Short mmCIF file of C-alpha atoms in Angstrom, two decimals:
data_model
loop_
_atom_site.label_atom_id
_atom_site.label_comp_id
_atom_site.label_asym_id
_atom_site.label_seq_id
_atom_site.Cartn_x
_atom_site.Cartn_y
_atom_site.Cartn_z
CA UNK A 1 222.69 63.54 112.74
CA UNK A 2 219.51 65.62 112.57
CA UNK A 3 218.71 64.47 109.04
CA UNK A 4 219.10 60.81 110.08
CA UNK A 5 216.89 61.32 113.15
CA UNK A 6 214.20 63.02 111.07
CA UNK A 7 214.27 60.15 108.59
CA UNK A 8 214.06 57.52 111.36
CA UNK A 9 210.89 59.20 112.61
CA UNK A 10 209.26 59.01 109.18
CA UNK A 11 206.35 56.59 108.69
CA UNK A 12 207.74 55.61 105.26
CA UNK A 13 209.80 52.36 105.43
CA UNK A 14 212.28 53.48 102.75
CA UNK A 15 212.88 56.76 104.54
CA UNK A 16 213.31 55.31 108.06
CA UNK A 17 215.61 52.64 106.60
CA UNK A 18 217.85 55.34 105.11
CA UNK A 19 217.72 57.22 108.43
CA UNK A 20 218.99 54.13 110.26
CA UNK A 21 221.84 53.83 107.76
CA UNK A 22 222.80 57.50 108.17
CA UNK A 23 222.84 57.37 111.97
CA UNK A 24 224.52 53.95 112.07
CA UNK A 25 227.38 55.26 109.95
CA UNK A 26 227.74 58.34 112.17
CA UNK A 27 228.00 56.13 115.25
CA UNK A 28 230.80 53.88 114.02
CA UNK A 29 233.28 53.93 116.84
CA UNK A 30 237.00 53.28 116.84
CA UNK A 31 236.50 49.77 118.23
CA UNK A 32 234.54 48.66 115.20
CA UNK A 33 236.74 50.46 112.75
CA UNK A 34 239.91 49.03 114.25
CA UNK A 35 238.33 45.56 114.21
CA UNK A 36 237.41 45.81 110.53
CA UNK A 37 240.82 47.24 109.62
CA UNK A 38 242.52 44.29 111.32
CA UNK A 39 240.08 41.85 109.78
CA UNK A 40 240.57 43.16 106.27
CA UNK A 41 244.16 44.41 106.71
CA UNK A 42 243.07 47.92 105.79
CA UNK A 43 244.91 51.11 106.59
CA UNK A 44 243.56 53.60 109.11
CA UNK A 45 241.23 56.20 107.61
CA UNK A 46 240.58 59.65 109.01
CA UNK A 47 236.81 59.84 108.47
CA UNK A 48 235.97 57.83 111.61
CA UNK A 49 235.56 59.98 114.69
CA UNK A 50 237.37 59.09 117.89
CA UNK A 51 234.20 59.95 119.81
CA UNK A 52 231.14 59.19 117.70
CA UNK A 53 228.05 61.27 118.65
CA UNK A 54 226.31 58.47 120.55
CA UNK A 55 225.20 60.85 123.32
CA UNK A 56 223.53 63.11 120.77
CA UNK A 57 221.57 60.19 119.36
CA UNK A 58 220.53 59.00 122.83
CA UNK A 59 219.18 62.49 123.53
CA UNK A 60 216.81 61.92 120.62
CA UNK A 61 214.72 59.57 122.76
CA UNK A 62 211.86 59.23 120.29
CA UNK A 63 214.22 58.23 117.48
CA UNK A 64 216.09 55.78 119.72
CA UNK A 65 212.83 54.15 120.79
CA UNK A 66 211.73 53.94 117.15
CA UNK A 67 214.98 52.11 116.29
CA UNK A 68 214.32 49.64 119.12
CA UNK A 69 210.78 49.19 117.80
CA UNK A 70 212.07 48.60 114.26
CA UNK A 71 214.54 46.09 115.64
CA UNK A 72 211.82 44.23 117.50
CA UNK A 73 208.74 44.52 115.31
CA UNK A 74 209.65 44.46 111.65
CA UNK A 75 209.08 41.88 108.98
CA UNK A 76 211.76 43.53 106.85
CA UNK A 77 215.08 41.88 107.65
CA UNK A 78 216.99 44.74 106.00
CA UNK A 79 215.45 47.27 108.39
CA UNK A 80 215.90 44.90 111.31
CA UNK A 81 219.56 44.38 110.40
CA UNK A 82 220.24 48.14 110.18
CA UNK A 83 218.44 48.73 113.49
CA UNK A 84 220.49 45.95 115.13
CA UNK A 85 223.73 47.39 113.74
CA UNK A 86 222.81 50.89 114.91
CA UNK A 87 222.04 49.54 118.39
CA UNK A 88 225.33 47.62 118.49
CA UNK A 89 227.14 50.88 117.66
CA UNK A 90 225.36 52.55 120.58
CA UNK A 91 226.22 49.62 122.87
CA UNK A 92 229.89 49.89 121.90
CA UNK A 93 230.08 53.34 123.46
CA UNK A 94 230.92 54.29 127.02
CA UNK A 95 229.45 52.86 130.20
CA UNK A 96 227.16 55.89 130.40
CA UNK A 97 225.88 55.21 126.88
CA UNK A 98 224.90 51.70 127.94
CA UNK A 99 223.21 53.02 131.09
CA UNK A 100 221.26 55.49 128.96
CA UNK A 101 220.41 52.73 126.49
CA UNK A 102 218.87 50.66 129.31
CA UNK A 103 217.08 53.71 130.69
CA UNK A 104 215.41 54.26 127.32
CA UNK A 105 214.83 50.57 126.54
CA UNK A 106 214.99 48.57 129.80
CA UNK A 107 213.92 45.41 127.96
CA UNK A 108 216.66 45.58 125.29
CA UNK A 109 218.27 42.27 126.33
CA UNK A 110 214.96 40.40 126.23
CA UNK A 111 214.25 41.97 122.83
CA UNK A 112 217.63 40.70 121.60
CA UNK A 113 216.78 37.22 122.84
CA UNK A 114 213.38 37.22 121.14
CA UNK A 115 214.86 38.43 117.84
CA UNK A 116 217.26 35.48 117.90
CA UNK A 117 214.27 33.38 116.84
CA UNK A 118 214.50 34.98 113.39
CA UNK A 119 215.73 32.89 110.49
CA UNK A 120 217.91 35.65 109.03
CA UNK A 121 221.57 34.91 109.80
CA UNK A 122 222.68 38.52 109.27
CA UNK A 123 220.21 39.80 111.85
CA UNK A 124 221.24 37.06 114.30
CA UNK A 125 224.89 38.12 113.86
CA UNK A 126 224.06 41.72 114.72
CA UNK A 127 221.90 40.65 117.68
CA UNK A 128 224.81 38.64 119.07
CA UNK A 129 227.09 41.65 118.60
CA UNK A 130 224.67 43.95 120.44
CA UNK A 131 224.10 41.43 123.22
CA UNK A 132 227.84 40.81 123.62
CA UNK A 133 228.64 44.52 123.94
CA UNK A 134 225.74 45.06 126.31
CA UNK A 135 226.63 42.15 128.57
CA UNK A 136 230.31 43.11 128.63
CA UNK A 137 229.43 46.71 129.50
CA UNK A 138 227.00 45.58 132.23
CA UNK A 139 229.64 43.31 133.75
CA UNK A 140 232.10 46.21 133.72
CA UNK A 141 229.55 48.53 135.37
CA UNK A 142 228.78 45.92 138.02
CA UNK A 143 232.48 45.56 138.86
CA UNK A 144 232.91 49.34 139.06
CA UNK A 145 229.96 49.70 141.43
CA UNK A 146 231.07 46.88 143.72
CA UNK A 147 234.64 48.16 144.21
#
C-alpha cells in the first residue's frame, strides 16, 4: 500500500498512474471479484482479500485527495479511468468507508456528474459504477439512521 501511495503523490504522470493501479488492485473487494467470476465463469482465487485495506488508503488523506483530483482534472483518460476505478473500489467498501469518502471529498457526486461529460466510454462506465455504489451506500445509511 505504501509504495502505491508514494507513487500517487508523485508529480510524474507515469508514476502516479502506476500508483493508482497498485492501490486499485489492492482494494479489489469480494463484491467485484465475485461479480467478475460470475461474469466470466471463473473459479474463485485466493489472492483477493476478504477485507481489502480501504481504511488504510482513506487514512492517507493526501493520496485520496490526489486521486479525486486526478479523476476530476486530467486530460489523460487512462489516468482518469484508473482513478475512477480506484474510487469505485473505495465506494464498494463498508458504510463507514463511504462516510469517510464523503468527509474527504464532499463534492464527489458532483465530480462524478461533471466527469460524465467526457467522451471516453470507459471512464463513463467507471463513473456510473462509482456513482451507483455511492448512491446505494447513501440510501442504506439514510435508512439505518432513520430507523
